[in-house]
Coordinates of C-alpha atoms and ligand atoms in Angstrom, one line a residue:
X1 CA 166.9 180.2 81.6
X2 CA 166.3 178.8 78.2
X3 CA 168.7 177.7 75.1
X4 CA 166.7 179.0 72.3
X5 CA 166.5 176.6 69.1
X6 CA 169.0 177.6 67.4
X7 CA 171.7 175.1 66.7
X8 CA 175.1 176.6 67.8
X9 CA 177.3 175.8 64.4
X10 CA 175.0 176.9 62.3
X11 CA 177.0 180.5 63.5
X12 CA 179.7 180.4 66.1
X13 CA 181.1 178.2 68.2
X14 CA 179.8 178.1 71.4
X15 CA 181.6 180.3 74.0
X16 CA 182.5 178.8 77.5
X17 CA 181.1 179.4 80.1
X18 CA 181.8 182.7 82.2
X19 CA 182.7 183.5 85.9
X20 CA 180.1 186.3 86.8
X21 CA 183.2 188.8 87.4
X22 CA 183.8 188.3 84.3
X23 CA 184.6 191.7 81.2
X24 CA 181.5 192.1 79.3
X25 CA 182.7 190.9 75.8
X26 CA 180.1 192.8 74.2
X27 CA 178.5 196.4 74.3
X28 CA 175.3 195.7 73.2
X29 CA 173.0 192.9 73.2
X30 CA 169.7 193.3 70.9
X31 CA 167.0 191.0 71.9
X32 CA 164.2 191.2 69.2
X33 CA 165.9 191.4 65.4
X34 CA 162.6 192.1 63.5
X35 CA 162.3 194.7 60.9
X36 CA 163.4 197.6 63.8
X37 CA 166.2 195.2 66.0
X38 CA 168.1 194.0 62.9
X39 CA 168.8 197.7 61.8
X40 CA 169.5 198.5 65.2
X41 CA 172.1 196.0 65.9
X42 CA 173.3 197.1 62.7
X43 CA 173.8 200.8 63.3
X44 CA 175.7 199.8 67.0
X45 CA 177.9 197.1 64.8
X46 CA 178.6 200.2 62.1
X47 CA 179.2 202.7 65.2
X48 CA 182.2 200.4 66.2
X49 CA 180.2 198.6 68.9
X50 CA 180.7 195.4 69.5
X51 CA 177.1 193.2 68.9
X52 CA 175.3 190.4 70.2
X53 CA 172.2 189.8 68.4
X54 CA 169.8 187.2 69.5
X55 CA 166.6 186.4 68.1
X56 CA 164.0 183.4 69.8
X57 CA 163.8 182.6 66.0
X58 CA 165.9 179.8 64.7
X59 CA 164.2 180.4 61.3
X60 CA 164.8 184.5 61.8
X61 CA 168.4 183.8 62.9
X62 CA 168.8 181.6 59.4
X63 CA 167.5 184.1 57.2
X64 CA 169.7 187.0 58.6
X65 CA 172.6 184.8 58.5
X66 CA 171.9 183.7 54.7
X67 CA 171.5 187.3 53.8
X68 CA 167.6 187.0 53.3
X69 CA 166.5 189.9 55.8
X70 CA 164.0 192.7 53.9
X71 CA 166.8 195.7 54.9
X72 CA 167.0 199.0 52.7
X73 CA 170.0 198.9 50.6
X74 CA 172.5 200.4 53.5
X75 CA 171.2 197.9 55.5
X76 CA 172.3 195.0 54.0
X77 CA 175.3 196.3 53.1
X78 CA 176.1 196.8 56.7
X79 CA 174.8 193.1 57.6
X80 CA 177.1 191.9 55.2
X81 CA 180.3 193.7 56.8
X82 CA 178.6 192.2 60.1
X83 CA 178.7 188.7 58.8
X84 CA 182.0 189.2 57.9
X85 CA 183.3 190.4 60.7
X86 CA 182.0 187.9 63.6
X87 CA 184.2 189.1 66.5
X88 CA 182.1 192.3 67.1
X89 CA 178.8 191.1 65.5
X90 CA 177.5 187.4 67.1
X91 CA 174.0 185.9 66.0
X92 CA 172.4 183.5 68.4
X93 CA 169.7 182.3 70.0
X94 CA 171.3 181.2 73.2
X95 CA 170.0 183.7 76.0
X96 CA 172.9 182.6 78.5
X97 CA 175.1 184.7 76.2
X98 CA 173.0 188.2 77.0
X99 CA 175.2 188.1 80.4
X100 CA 178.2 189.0 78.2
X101 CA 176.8 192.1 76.8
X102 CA 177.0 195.4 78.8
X103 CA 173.6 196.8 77.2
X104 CA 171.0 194.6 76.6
X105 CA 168.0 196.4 74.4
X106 CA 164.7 194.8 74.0
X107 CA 162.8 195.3 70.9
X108 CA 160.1 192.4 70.2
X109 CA 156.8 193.1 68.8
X110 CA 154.2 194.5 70.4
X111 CA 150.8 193.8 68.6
X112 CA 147.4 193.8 69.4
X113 CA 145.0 190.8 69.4
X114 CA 141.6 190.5 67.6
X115 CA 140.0 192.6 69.9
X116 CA 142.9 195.4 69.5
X117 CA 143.9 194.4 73.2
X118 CA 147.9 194.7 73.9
X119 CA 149.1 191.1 73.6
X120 CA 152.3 191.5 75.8
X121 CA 153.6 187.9 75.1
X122 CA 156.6 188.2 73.5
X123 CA 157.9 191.4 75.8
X124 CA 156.7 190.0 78.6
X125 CA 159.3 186.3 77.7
X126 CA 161.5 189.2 76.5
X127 CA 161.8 191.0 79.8
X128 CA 161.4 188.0 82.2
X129 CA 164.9 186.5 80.0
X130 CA 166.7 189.6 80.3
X131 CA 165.7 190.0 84.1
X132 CA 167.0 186.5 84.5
X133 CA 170.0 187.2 83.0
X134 CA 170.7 190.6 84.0
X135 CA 174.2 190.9 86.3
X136 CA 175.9 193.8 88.0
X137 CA 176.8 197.1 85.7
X138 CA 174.5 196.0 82.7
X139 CA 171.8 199.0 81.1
X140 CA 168.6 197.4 80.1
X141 CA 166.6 199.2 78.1
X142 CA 163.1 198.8 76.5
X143 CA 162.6 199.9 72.9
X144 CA 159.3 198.1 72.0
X145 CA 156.4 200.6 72.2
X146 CA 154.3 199.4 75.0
X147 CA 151.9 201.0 77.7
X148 CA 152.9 203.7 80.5
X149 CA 154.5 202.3 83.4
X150 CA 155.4 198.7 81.4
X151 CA 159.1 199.4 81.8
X152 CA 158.6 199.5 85.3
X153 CA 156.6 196.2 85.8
X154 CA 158.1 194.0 83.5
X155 CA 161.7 195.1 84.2
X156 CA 162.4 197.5 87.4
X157 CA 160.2 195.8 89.5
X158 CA 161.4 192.1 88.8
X159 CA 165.0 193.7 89.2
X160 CA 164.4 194.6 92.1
X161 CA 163.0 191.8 93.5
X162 CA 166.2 189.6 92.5
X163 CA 168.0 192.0 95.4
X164 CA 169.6 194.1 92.3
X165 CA 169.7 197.8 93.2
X166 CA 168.3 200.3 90.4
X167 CA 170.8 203.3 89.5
X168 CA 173.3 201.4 90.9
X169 CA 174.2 197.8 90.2
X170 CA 171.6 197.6 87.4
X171 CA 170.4 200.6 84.8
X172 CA 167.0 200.7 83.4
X173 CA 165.8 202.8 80.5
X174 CA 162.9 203.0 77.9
X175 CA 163.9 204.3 74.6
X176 CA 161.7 203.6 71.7
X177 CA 162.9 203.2 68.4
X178 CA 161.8 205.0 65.4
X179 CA 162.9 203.5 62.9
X180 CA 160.8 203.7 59.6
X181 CA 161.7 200.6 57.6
X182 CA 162.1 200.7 54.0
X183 CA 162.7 205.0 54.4
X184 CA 166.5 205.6 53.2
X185 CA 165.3 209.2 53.6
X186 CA 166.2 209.4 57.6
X187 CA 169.0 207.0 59.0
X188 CA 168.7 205.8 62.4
X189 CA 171.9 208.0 63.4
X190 CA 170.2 211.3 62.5
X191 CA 166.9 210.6 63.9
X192 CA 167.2 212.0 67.5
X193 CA 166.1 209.5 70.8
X194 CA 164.2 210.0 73.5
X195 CA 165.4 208.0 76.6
X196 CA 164.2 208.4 80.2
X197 CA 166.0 206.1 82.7
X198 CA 164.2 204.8 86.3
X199 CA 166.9 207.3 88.1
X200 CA 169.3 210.4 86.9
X201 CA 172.4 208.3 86.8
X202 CA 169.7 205.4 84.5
X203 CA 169.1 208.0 82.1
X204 CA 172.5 209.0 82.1
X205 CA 173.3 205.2 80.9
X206 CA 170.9 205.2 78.6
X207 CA 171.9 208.7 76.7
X208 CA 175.8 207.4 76.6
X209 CA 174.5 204.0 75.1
X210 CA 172.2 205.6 72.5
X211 CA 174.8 208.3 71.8
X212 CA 177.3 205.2 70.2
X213 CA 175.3 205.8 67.4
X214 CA 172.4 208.4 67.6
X215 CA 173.5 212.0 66.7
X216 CA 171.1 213.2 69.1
X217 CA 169.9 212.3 72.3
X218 CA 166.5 214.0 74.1
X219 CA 166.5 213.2 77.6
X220 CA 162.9 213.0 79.2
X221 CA 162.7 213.1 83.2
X222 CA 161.2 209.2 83.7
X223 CA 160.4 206.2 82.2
X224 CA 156.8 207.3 82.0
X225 CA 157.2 210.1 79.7
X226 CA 159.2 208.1 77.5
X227 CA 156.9 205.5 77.1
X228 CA 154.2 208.3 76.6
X229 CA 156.3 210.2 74.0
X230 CA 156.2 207.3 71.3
X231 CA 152.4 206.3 72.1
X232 CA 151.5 210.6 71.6
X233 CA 154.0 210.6 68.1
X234 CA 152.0 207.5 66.7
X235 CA 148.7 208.4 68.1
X236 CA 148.8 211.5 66.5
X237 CA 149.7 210.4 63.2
X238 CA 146.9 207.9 63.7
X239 CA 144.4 210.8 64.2
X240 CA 145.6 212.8 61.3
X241 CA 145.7 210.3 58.9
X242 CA 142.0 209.7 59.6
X243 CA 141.7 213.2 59.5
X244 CA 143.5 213.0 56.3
X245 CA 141.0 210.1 55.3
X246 CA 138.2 212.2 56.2
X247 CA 139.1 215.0 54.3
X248 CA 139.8 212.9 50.8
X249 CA 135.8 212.3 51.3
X250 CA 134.3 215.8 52.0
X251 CA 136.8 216.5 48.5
X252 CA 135.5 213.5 46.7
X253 CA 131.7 215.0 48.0
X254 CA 132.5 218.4 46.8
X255 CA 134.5 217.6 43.6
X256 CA 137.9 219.2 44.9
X257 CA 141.5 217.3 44.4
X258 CA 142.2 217.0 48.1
X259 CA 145.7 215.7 47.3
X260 CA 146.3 219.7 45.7
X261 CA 144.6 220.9 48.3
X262 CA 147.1 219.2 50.5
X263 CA 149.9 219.9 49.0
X264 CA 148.6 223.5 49.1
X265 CA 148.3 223.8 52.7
X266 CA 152.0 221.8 53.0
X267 CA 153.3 225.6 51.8
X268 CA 152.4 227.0 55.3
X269 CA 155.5 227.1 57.3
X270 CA 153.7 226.8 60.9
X271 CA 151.0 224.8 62.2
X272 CA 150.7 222.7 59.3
X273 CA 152.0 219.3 58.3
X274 CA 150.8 216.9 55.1
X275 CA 149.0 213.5 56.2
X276 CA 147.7 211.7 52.9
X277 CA 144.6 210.0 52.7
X278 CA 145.0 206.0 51.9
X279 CA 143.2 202.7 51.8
X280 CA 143.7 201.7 55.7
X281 CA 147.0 201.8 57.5
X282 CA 149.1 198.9 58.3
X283 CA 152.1 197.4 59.5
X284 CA 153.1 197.5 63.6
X285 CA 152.6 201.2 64.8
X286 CA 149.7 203.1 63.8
X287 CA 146.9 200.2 64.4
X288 CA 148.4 198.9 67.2
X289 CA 150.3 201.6 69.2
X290 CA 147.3 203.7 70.2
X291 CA 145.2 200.5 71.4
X292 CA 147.7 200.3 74.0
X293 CA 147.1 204.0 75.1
X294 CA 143.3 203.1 74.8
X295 CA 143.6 199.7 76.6
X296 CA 145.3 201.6 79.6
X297 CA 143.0 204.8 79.8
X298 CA 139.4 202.2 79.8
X299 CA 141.1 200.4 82.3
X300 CA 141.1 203.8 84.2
X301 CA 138.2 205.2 83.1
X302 CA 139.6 208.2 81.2
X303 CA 137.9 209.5 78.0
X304 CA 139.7 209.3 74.9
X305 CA 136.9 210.2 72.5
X306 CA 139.3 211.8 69.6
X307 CA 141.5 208.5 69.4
X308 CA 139.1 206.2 69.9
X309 CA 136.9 207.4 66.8
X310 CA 140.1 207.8 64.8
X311 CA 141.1 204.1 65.7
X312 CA 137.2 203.2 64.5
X313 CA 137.5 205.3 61.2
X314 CA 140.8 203.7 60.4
X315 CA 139.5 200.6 60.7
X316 CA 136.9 200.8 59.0
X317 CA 138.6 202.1 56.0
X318 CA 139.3 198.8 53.7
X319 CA 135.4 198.7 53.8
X320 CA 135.1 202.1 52.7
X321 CA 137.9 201.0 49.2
X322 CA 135.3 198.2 48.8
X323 CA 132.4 200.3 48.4
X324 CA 134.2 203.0 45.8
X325 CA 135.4 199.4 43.8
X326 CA 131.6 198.5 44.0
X327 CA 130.5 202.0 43.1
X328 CA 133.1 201.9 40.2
X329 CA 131.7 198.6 38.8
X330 CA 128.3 199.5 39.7
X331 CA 129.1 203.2 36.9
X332 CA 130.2 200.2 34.3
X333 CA 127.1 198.1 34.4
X334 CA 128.8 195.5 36.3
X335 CA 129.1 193.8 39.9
X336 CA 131.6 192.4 42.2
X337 CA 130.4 189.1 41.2
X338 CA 132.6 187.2 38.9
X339 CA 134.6 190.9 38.5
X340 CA 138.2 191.2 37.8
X341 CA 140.1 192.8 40.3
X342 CA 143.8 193.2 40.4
X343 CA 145.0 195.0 43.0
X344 CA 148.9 196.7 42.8
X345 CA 150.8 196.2 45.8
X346 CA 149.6 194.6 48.8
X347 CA 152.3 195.3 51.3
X348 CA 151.4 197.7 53.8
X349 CA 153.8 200.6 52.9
X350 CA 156.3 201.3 49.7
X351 CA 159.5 199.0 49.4
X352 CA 159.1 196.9 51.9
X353 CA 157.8 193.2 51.8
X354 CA 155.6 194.1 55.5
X355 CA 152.4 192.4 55.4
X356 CA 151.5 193.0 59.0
X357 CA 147.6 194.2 59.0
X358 CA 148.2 195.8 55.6
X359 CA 145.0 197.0 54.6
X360 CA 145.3 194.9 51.3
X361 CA 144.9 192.1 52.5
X362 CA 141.8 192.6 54.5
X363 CA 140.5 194.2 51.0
X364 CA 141.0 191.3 49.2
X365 CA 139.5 188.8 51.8
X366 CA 136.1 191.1 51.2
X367 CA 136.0 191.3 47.6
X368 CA 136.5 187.4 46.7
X369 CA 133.6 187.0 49.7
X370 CA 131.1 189.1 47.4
X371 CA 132.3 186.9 44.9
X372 CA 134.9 188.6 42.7
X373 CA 138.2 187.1 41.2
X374 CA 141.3 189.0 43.0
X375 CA 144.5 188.5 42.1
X376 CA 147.4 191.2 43.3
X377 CA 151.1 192.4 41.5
X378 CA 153.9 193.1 44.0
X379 CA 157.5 193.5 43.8
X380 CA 158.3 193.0 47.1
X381 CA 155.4 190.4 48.9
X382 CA 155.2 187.5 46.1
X383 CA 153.1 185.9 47.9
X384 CA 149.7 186.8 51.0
X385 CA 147.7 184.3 52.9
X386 CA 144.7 186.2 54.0
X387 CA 142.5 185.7 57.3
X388 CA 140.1 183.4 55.6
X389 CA 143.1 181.1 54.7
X390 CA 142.7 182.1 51.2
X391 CA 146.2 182.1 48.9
X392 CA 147.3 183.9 46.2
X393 CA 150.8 184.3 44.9
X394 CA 151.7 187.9 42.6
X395 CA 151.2 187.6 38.9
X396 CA 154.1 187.6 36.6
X397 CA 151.7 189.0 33.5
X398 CA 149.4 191.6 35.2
X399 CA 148.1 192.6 32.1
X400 CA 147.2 189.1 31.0
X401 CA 144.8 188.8 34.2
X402 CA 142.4 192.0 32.2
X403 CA 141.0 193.3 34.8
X404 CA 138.1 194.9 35.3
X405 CA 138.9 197.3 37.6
X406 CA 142.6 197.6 39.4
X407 CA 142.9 198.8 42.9
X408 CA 146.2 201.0 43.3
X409 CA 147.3 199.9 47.0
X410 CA 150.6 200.5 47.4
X411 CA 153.2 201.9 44.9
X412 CA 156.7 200.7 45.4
X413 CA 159.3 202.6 43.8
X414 CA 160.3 199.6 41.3
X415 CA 156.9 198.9 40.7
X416 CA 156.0 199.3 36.7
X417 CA 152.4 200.0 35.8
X418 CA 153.7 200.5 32.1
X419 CA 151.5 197.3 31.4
X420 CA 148.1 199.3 32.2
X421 CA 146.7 200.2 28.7
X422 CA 144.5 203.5 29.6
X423 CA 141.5 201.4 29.2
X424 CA 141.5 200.0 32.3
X425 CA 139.6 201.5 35.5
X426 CA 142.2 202.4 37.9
X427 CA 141.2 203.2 41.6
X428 CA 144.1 205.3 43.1
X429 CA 144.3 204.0 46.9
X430 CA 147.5 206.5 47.3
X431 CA 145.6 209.6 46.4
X432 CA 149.4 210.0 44.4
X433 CA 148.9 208.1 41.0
X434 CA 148.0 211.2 39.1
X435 CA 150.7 209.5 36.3
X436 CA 147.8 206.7 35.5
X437 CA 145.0 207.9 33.2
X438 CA 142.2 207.5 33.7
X439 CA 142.4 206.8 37.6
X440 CA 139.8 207.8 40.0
X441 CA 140.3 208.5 43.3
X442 CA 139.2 206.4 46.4
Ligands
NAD1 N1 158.1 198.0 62.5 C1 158.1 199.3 62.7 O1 157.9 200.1 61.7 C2 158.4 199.9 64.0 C3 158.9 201.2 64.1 C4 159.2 201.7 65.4 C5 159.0 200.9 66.5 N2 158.5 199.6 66.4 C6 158.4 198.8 67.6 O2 159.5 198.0 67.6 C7 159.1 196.7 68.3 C8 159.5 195.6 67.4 O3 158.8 195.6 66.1 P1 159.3 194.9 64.8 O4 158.5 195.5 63.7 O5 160.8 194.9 64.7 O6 158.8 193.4 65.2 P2 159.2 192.1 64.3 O7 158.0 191.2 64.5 O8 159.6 192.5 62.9 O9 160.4 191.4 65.0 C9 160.5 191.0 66.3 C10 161.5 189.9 66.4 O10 161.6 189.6 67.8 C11 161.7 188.2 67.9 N3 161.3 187.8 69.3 C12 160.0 187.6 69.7 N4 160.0 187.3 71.0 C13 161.3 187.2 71.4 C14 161.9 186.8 72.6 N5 161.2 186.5 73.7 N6 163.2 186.8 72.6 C15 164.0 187.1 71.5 N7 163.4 187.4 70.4 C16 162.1 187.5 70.3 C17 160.9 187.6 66.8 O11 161.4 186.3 66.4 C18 161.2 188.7 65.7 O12 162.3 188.3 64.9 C19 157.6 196.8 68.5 O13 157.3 197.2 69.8 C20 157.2 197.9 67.5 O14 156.0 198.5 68.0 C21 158.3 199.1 65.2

């Protein structure tokens, strides 16, 4: 086992060491406090548990201890009440300490690399720590969204092989979260779980952990069908938001508001549910979960023809916003060299700072290559380094830049367009911006 490099007083004082009889002195250990394990350890600490939050991040560990994490407002409240409270809620880095907690849940990123393969890394060092660590009567259970089956190989398997017997002197679940960062609309307590546990009396462990805080726990009958219940969720808004995508173009084709027509449908009660069309999708679900669905099913030679040509359409899409800008310009007389092109919020999603494969970014990237001048506003992400390498930090006087055309990317609910004088040509990448005239839509 590791010490992580965190430097102990920069928190608590070490603890001493412990016998391996030992009371656990925590209920819940999160490994992984990214934008879904910070909240999480939160919502335990807030539910009365008692926390141990460890991050392999001594630069992630400093930020949440200065206060500098991007949580919604009831978030950081709670961090601070944490913070303030360090006999139930522990920061550290030191992965010794996971031996004290009863629980220990594992929520590291999952991405995918250039070639939209899983890259398993950090769950993998995640899983191989916690097997390491894991001692009689402690749950483990697996959060991060990952392929069928992974719970089973990265953490029942090597349990087993340290002598440890499953169901009864260790208990191993999958759980994932689903968490929507930045989304005060749906707390974690009142958004139900789905756990599924490697035996009956697993799953029972899992429901009683998840039930500290969670108002409502769905029990699934293995650790399979967990894992597959949060790759269909996120596949599926995948393929209707390509749908969605798709649609936005047949309407632009045939001169019909799609976002009406949309909202139109939204007043069917059954059998339908609104997906908006956008520039691209971002962040660490919707282009990463379903390549670890695909990865697995090419592997076994199974046909996934819907998701993969969603996955394709989706990312495609920043090319598709550069064409309408180029269009646009093209209507004005002008091209996309030397053009002015601001584009309003490059984070991935409204109010939060989440740059991961935002769309944006990628957008950007293309338009300076056919030689415009991009420069980007956004409350939230003051600054982007894009694939090339290229830097650019948020104006402070949008309307100073006089753009020729501005690219609507993400609206953040303290973002302030007032500065756009009616002249300018607004593209609306959110379909939504029907408040801006003059706009038109991607
Ligand atoms: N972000 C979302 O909207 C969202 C929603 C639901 C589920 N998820 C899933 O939750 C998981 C975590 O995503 P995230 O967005 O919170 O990731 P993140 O990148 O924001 O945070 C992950 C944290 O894990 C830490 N870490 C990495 N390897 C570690 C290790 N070996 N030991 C300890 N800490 C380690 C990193 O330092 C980082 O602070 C992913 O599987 C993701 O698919 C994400």
């Amino acid at each position: 086992m590791t010490t992580l490099d965190v430097r102990a007083d920069m928190f608590d004082a070490p603890l001493p060491p412990m016998p391996a009889d030992a009371p656990f002195d925590f209920d819940v250990a999160i490994v992984g406090l990214g934008y879904v394990g910070l909240p999480t350890a939160l919502a335990y600490h807030a539910s009365g548990s008692r926390v141990l939050a460890l991050d392999a991040s001594s630069r992630r560990l400093r930020t949440i201890a200065a206060r500098g994490a991007d949580l919604i407002g009831s978030d950081r409240e709670r961090l601070d009440a944490a913070l303030r409270a360090p006999a139930g809620f522990r920061l550290t880095g030191d992965v010794r300490e996971l031996a004290r907690a009863a629980a220990v849940v594992v929520c590291v990123p999952t991405p995918v690399d250039d070639r939209q393969v899983p890259d398993l890394v950090a769950l993998r060092a995640a899983c191989a720590t916690v097997v390491a660590a894991a001692r009689p009567g402690q749950l483990v259970m697996l959060t991060s969204t990952t392929y069928v089956g992974c719970t089973r190989d990265l953490v029942e398997k090597p349990l087993q092989d340290r002598g440890l017997r499953i169901g009864q002197d260790v208990f191993v679940t999958f759980s994932a979260e689903r968490i929507d960062p930045g989304n005060v609309g749906f707390a974690q307590e009142v958004v139900p779980r789905v756990v599924g546990g490697a035996t009956p009396q697993c799953e029972e462990e899992g429901a009683r952990l998840l039930s500290r805080y969670a108002a409502q726990v769905h029990r699934v009958s293995s650790l399979a069908t967990a894992e597959m219940t949060k790759l269909l969720e996120n596949t599926f808004r995948a393929v209707n938001i390509a749908l969605a995508n798709e649609f936005a173009d047949i309407c632009g084709a045939l001169d019909v508001p799609v976002t009406e027509v949309i909202e139109a449908a939204s007043t069917k009660p059954y059998g339908f549910m609104a997906f908006y069309p956008g520039p691209g999708v971002g962040g660490h679900c919707i282009p990463c979960d379903p390549h670890y669905l695909l990865w697995q099913l090419k592997a076994l030679h199974v046909d996934a023809g819907v998701i993969t040509e969603a996955m394709t359409r989706i990312a495609a899409r920043p090319r598709r916003v550069v064409e309408r800008i180029r269009d646009v310009l093209g209507r004005a007389g002008k091209s996309t060299l030397n053009a002015r092109i601001l584009v309003v919020g490059v984070a991935y999603k409204p109010d939060v700072a989440d740059l991961r494969e935002s769309p944006a970014l990628e957008i950007i990237d293309l338009l300076i290559d056919l030689g415009a001048e991009v420069q980007f506003v956004d409350t939230h992400a003051p600054r982007i380094r894009l694939a090339s390498g290229r830097e650019r930090e948020s104006l402070t006087d949008p309307a100073a830049f006089r753009a020729d055309v501005v690219l609507v990317h993400t609206r953040h609910h303290d973002s302030d367009l007032g500065w756009l004088d009616g002249n300018t040509v607004v593209v609306d990448g959110t379909y939504r911006s029907g408040d801006i005239a003059g706009r038109v839509l991607l």
